[in-house]
Coordinates of N, CA and C and ligand atoms in Angstrom, one line a residue:
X198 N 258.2 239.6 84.0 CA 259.4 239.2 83.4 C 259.8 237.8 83.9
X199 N 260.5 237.1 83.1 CA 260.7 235.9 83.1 C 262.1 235.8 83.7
X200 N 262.5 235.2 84.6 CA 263.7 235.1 85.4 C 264.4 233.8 85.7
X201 N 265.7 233.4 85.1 CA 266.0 231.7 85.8 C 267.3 232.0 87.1
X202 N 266.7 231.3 87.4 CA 268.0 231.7 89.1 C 268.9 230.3 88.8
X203 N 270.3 231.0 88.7 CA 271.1 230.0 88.3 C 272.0 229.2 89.6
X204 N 270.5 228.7 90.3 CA 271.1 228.2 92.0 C 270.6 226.7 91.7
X205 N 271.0 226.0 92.5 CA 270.1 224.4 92.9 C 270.0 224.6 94.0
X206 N 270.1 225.6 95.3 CA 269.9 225.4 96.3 C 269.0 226.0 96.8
X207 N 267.6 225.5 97.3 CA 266.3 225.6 97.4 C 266.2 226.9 98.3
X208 N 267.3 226.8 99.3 CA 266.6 227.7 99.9 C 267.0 229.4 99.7
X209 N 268.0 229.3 98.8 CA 268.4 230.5 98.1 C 267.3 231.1 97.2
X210 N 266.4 229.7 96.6 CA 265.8 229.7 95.7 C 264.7 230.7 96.2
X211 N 264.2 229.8 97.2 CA 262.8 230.2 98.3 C 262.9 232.0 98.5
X212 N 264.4 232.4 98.9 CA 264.1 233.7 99.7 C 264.4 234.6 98.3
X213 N 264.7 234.1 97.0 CA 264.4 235.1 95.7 C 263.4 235.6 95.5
X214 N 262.4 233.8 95.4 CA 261.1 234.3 94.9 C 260.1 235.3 96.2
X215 N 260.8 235.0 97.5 CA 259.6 235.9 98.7 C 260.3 237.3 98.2
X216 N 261.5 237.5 97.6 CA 261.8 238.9 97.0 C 261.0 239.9 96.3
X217 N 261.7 239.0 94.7 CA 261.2 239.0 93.8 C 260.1 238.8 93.2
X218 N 258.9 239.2 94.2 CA 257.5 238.9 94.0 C 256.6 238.8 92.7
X219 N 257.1 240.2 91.9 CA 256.6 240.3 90.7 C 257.1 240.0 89.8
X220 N 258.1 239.3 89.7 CA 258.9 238.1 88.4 C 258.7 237.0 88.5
X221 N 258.5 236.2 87.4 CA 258.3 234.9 87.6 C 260.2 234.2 87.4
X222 N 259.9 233.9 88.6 CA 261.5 233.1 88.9 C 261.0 231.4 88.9
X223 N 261.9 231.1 87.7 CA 262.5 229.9 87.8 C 263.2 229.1 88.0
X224 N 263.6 227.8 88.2 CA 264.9 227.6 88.9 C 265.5 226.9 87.2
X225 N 267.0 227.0 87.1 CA 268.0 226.9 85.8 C 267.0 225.5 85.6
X226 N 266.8 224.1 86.5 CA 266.3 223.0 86.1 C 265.1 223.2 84.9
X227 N 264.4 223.6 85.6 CA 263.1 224.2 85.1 C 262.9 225.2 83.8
X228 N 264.3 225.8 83.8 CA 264.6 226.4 82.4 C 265.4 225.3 81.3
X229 N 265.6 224.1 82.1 CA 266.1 223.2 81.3 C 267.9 223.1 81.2
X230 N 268.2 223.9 82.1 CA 269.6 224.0 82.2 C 270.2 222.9 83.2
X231 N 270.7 222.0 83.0 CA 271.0 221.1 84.0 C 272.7 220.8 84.2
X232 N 273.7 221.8 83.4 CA 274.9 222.2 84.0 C 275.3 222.7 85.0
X233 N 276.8 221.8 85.9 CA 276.8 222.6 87.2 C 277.8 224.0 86.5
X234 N 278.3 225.1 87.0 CA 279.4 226.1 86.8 C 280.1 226.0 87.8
X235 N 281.2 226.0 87.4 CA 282.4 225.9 88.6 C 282.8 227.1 89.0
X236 N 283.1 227.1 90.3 CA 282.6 228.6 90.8 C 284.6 228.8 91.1
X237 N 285.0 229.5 90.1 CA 286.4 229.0 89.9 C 287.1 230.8 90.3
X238 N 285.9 231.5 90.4 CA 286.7 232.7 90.4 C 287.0 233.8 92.5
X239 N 287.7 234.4 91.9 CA 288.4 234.5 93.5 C 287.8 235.5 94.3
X240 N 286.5 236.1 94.1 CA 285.6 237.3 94.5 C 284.5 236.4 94.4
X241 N 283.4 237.4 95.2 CA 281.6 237.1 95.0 C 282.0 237.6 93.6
X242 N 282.0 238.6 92.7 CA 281.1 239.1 91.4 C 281.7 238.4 90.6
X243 N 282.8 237.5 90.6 CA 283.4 237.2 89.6 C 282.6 235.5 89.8
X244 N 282.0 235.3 91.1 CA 281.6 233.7 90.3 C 280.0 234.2 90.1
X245 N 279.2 235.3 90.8 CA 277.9 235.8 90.5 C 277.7 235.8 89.2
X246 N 278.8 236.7 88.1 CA 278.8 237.0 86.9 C 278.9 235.6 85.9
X247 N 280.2 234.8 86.3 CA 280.3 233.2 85.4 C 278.9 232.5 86.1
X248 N 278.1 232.3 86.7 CA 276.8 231.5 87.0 C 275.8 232.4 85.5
X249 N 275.6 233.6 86.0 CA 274.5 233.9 85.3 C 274.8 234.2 84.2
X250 N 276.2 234.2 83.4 CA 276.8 234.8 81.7 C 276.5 233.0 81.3
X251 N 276.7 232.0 82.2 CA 276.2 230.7 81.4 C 275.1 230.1 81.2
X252 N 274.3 230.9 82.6 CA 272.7 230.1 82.6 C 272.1 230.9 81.3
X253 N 272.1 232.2 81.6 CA 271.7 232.9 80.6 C 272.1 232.6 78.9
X254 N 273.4 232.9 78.9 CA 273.6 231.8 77.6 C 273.3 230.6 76.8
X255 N 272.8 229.9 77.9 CA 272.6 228.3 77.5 C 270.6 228.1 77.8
X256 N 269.9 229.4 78.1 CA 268.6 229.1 77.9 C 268.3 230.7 77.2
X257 N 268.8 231.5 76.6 CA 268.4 232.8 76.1 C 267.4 233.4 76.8
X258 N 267.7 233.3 78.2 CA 266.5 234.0 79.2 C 267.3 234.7 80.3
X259 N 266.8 236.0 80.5 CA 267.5 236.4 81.6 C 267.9 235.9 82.9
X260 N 269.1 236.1 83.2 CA 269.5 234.7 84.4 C 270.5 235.4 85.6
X261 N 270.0 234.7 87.2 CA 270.6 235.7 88.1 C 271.4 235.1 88.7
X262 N 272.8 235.5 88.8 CA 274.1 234.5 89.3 C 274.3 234.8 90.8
X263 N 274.1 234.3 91.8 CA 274.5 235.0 93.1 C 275.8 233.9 93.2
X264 N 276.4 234.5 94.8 CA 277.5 234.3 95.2 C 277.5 234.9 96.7
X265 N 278.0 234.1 97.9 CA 277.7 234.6 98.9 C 278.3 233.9 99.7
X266 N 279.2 234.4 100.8 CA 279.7 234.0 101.8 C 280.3 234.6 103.2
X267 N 280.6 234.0 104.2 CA 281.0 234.4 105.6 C 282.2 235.1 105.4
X268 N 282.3 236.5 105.6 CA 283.8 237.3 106.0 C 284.1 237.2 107.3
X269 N 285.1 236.8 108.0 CA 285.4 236.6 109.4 C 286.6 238.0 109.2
X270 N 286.5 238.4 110.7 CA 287.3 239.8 110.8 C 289.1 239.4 111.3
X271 N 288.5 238.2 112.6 CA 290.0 237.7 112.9 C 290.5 236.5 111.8
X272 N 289.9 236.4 110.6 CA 290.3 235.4 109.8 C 290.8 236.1 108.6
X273 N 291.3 237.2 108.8 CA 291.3 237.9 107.1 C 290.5 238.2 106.4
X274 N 289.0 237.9 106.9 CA 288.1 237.7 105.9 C 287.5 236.5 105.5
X275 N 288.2 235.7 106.0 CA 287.9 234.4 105.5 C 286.9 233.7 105.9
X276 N 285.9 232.5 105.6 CA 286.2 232.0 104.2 C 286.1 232.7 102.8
X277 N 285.2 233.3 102.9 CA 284.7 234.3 101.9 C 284.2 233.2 100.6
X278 N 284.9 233.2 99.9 CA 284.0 232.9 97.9 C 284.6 230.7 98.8
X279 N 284.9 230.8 99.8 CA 285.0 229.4 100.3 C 284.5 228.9 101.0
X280 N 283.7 229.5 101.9 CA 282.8 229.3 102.6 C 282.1 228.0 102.4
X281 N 281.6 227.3 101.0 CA 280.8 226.4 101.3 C 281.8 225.2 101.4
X282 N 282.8 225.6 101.0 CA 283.8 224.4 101.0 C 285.0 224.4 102.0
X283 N 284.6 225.1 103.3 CA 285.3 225.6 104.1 C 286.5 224.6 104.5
X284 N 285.6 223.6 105.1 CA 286.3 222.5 106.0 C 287.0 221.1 105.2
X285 N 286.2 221.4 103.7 CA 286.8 220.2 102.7 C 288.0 220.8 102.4
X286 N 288.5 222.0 102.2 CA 289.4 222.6 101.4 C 290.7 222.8 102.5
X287 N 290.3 223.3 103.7 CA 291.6 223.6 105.0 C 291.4 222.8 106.1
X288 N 290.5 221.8 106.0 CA 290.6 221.2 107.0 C 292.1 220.4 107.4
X289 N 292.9 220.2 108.5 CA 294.3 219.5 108.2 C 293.0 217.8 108.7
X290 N 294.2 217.1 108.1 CA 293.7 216.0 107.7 C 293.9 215.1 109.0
X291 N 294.0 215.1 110.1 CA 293.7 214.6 111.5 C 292.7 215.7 112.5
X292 N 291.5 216.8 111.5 CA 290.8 217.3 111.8 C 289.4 216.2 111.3
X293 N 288.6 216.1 112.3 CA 287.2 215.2 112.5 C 286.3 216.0 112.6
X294 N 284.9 215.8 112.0 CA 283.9 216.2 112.8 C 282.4 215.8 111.9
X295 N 281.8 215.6 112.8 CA 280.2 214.6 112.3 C 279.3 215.6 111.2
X296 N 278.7 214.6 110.6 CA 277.7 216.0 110.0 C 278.0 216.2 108.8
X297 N 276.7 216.9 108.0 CA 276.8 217.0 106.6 C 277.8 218.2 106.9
X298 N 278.0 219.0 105.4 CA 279.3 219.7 105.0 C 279.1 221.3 105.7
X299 N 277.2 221.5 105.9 CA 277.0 222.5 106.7 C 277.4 222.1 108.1
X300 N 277.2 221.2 108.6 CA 277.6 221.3 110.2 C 279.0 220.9 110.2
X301 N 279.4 220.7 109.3 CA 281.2 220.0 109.2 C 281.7 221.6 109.2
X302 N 281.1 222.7 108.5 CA 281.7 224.0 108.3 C 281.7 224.5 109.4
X303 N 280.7 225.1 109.9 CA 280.3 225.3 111.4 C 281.4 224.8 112.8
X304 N 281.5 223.5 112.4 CA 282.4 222.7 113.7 C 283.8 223.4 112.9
X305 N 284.6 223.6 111.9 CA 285.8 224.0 111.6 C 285.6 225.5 111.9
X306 N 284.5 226.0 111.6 CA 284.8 227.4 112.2 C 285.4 228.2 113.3
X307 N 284.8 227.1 114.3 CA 284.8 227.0 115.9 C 286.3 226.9 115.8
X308 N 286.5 225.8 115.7 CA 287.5 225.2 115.4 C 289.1 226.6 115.5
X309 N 288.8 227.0 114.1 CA 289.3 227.9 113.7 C 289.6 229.0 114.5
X310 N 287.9 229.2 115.7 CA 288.0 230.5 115.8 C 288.3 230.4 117.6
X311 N 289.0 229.3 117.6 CA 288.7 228.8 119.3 C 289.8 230.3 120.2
X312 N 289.3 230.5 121.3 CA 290.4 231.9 122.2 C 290.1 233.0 121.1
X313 N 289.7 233.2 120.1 CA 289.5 234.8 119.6 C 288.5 235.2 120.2
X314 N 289.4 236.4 120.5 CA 288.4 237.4 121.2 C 287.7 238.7 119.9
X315 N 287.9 238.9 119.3 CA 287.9 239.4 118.2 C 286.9 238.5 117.0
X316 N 285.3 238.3 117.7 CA 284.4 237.7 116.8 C 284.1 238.3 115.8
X317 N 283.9 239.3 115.0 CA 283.3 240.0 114.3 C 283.1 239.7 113.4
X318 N 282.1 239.6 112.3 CA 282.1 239.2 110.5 C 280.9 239.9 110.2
X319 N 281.0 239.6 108.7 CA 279.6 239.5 108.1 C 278.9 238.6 106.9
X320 N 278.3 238.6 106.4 CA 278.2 237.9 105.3 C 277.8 238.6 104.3
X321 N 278.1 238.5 102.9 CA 278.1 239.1 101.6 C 277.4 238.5 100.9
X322 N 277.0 238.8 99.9 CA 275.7 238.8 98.6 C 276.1 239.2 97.2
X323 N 276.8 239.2 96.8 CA 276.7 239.6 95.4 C 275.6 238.7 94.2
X324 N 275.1 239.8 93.3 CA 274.1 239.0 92.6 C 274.7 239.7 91.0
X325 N 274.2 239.0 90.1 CA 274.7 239.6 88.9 C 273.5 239.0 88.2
X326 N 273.1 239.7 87.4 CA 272.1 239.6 86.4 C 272.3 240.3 85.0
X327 N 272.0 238.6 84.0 CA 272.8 238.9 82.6 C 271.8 238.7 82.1
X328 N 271.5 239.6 80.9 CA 270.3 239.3 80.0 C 270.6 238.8 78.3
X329 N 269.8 238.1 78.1 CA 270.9 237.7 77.1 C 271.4 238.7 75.7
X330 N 270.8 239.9 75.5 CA 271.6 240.7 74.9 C 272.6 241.3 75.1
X331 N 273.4 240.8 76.3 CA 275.0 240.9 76.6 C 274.6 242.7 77.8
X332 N 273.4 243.1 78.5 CA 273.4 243.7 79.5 C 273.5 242.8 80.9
X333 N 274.4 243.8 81.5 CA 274.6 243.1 82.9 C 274.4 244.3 84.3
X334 N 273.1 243.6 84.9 CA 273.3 244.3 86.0 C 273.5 243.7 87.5
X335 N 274.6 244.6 88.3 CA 274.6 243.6 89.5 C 274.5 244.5 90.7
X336 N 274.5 244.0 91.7 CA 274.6 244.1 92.9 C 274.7 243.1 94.0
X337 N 275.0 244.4 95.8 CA 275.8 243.4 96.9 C 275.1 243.8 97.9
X338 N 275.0 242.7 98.8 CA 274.7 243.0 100.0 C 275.5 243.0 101.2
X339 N 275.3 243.7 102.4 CA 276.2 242.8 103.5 C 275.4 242.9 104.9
X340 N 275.6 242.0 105.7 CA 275.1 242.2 107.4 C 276.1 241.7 108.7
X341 N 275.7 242.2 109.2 CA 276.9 242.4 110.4 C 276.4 241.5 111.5
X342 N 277.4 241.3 112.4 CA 277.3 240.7 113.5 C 278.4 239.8 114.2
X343 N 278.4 239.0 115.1 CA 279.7 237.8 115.0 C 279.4 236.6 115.4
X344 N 280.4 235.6 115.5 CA 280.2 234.4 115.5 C 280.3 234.0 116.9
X345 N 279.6 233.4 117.7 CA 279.1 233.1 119.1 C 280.1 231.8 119.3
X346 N 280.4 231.1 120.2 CA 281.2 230.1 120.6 C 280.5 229.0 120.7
X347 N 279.5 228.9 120.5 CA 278.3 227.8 120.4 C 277.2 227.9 119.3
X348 N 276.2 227.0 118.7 CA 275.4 227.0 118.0 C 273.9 227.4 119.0
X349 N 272.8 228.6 117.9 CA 271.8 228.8 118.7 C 270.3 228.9 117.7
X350 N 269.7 228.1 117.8 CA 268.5 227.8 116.9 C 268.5 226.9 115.8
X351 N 267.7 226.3 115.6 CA 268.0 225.4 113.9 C 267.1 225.6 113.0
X352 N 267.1 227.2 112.7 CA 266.3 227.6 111.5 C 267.5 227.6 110.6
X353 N 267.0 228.7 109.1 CA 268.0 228.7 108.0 C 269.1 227.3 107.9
X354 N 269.8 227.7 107.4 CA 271.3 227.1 106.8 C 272.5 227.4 107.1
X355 N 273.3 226.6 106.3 CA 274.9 227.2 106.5 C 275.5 227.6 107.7
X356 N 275.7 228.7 107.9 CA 276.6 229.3 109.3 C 275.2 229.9 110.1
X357 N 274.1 230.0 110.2 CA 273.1 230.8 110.6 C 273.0 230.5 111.8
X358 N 273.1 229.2 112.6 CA 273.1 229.1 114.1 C 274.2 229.6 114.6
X359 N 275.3 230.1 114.2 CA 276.5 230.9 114.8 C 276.4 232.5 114.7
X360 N 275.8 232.9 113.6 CA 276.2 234.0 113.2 C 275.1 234.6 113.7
X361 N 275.2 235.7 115.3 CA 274.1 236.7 116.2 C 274.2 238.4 115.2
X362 N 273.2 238.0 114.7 CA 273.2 239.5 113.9 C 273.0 240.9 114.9
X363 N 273.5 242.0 114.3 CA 273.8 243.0 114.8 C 271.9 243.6 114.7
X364 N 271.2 243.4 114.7 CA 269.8 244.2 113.7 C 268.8 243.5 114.6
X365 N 268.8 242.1 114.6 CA 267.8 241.4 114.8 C 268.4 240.9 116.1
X366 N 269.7 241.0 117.1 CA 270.1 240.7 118.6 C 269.4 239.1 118.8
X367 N 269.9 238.7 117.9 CA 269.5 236.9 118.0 C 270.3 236.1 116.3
X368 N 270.7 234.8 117.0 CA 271.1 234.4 115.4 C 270.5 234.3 114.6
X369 N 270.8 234.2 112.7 CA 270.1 234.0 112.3 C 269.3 232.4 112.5
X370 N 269.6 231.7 112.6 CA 269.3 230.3 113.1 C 268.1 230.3 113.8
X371 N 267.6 231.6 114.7 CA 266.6 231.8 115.6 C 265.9 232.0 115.2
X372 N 266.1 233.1 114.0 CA 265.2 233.9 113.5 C 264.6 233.3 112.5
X373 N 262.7 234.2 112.0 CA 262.2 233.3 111.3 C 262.6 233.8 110.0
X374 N 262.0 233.4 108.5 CA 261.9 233.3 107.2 C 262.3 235.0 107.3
X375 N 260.7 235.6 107.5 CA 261.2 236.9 107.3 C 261.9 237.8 107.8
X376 N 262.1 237.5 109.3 CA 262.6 238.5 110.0 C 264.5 238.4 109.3
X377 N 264.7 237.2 109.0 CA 266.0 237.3 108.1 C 266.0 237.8 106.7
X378 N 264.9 237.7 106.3 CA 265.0 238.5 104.8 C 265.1 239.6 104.8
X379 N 264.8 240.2 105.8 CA 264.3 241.7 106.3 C 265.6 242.5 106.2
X380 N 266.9 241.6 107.1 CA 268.1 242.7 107.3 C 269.5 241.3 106.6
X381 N 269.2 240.4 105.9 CA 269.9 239.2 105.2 C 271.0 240.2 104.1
X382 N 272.2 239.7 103.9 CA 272.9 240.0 102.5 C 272.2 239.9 101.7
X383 N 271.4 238.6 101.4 CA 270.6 238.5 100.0 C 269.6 239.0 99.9
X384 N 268.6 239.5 101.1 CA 267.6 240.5 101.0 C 268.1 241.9 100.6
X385 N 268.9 242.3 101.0 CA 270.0 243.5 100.8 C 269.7 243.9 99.2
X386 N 270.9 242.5 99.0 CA 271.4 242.9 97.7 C 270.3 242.8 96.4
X387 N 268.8 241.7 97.1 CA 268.0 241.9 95.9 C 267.2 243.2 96.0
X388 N 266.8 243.5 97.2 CA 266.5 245.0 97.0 C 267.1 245.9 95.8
X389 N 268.2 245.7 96.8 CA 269.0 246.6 95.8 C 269.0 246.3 94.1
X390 N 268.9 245.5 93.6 CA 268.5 245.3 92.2 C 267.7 245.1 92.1
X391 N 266.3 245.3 92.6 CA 264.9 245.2 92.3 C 264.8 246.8 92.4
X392 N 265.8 247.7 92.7 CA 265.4 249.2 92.5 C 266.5 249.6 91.1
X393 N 267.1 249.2 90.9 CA 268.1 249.5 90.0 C 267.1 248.4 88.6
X394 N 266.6 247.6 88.2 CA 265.8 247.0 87.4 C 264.6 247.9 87.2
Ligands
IMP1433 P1 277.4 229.7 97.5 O1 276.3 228.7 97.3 O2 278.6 229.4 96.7 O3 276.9 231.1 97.5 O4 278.0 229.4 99.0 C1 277.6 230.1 100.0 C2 278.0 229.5 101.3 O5 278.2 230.5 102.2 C3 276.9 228.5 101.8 O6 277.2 227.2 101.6 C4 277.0 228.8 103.3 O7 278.0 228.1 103.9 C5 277.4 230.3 103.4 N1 276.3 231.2 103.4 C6 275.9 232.0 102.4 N2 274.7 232.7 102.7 C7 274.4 232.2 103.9 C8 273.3 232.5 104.8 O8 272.4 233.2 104.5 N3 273.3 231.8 106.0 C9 274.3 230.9 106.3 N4 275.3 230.6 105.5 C10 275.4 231.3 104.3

């Protein structure tokens, strides 16, 4: 089955297809879709669902929306569905720090999370897959662990040199390709709808 993953980010891209082995996954470009979707809604399933009800719409091919971000325990939760736009969105505006918008997120986290004693989070997965006869199936992932007071390894992305998982007793940042696909939100969650499909 033919699959468009309604991400531009490669390396989301990358740990679908080591998933999803037996679908051929494409990326939206490649299906010809070259709209961004504004990820305007206030949950994972609610922007999982608007990614993949438009990719799918706009190439008549089944299309998989993910959404995924850092829950912090002494932050409310937060960033959660903000996570990628952490430090652009709350940063106060005599807050500095070097670095693309992943290491700008990372340094506001710290930031944020400076004297808590109370590290705990996880990160979340929601996936939604819309086919274009108007069926929808979705699913979520999550994995545990907390956020360390320093950065450790420079594998993966995003928050992964902070975030010491509960599973693998090392950050994800340390760890390799698969040993994070293994116990990852996104490995989670596509399991999980690779058994429900
Ligand atoms: P999305 O592209 O809207 O799903 O944004 C997800 C954001 O959450 C990313 O930009 C990262 O900051 C963070 N995030 C999600 N998954 C991961 C992960 O596996 N490792 C590290 N950060 C992640």
């Amino acid at each position: 089955m033919k699959l468009v993953v309604a991400t531009g980010n490669r390396h989301k891209l990358k740990e679908i297809r080591e998933i999803l082995k037996d679908f051929e996954v494409i990326s939206a470009a490649e299906a010809g879709f070259f709209g961004e979707v504004e990820e305007t809604g206030e949950t994972f399933l609610d922007n999982a669902l608007l990614k993949a009800r438009a990719v799918s719409r706009a190439t008549h091919l089944p299309a998989l929306g993910d959404d995924s971000g850092l829950c912090v325990d002494g932050l409310g939760g937060a960033p959660a569905v903000y996570s990628a736009r952490f430090s652009r969105m709350f940063a106060p505006a005599d807050w500095t720090a070097e670095g693309d918008d992943d290491a700008r997120n990372r340094a506001f986290l710290l930031y944020k999370m400076q004297g808590m004693a109370d590290r705990s989070a996880h990160f979340c997965c929601t996936l939604a897959l819309c086919f274009p006869d108007g069926r929808e199936l979705t699913a979520e992932g999550r994995t545990f662990g907390r956020i360390l007071t320093e950065e450790r390894g420079e594998g993966g992305f995003g928050y992964d040199p902070l975030f010491f998982s509960d599973d693998l007793q090392k950050t994800f940042g340390e760890a390799d390709e698969e040993e994070k696909n293994s116990v990852s939100h996104r490995g989670r969650a596509l399991r999980r709808l690779k058994e429900l499909l």
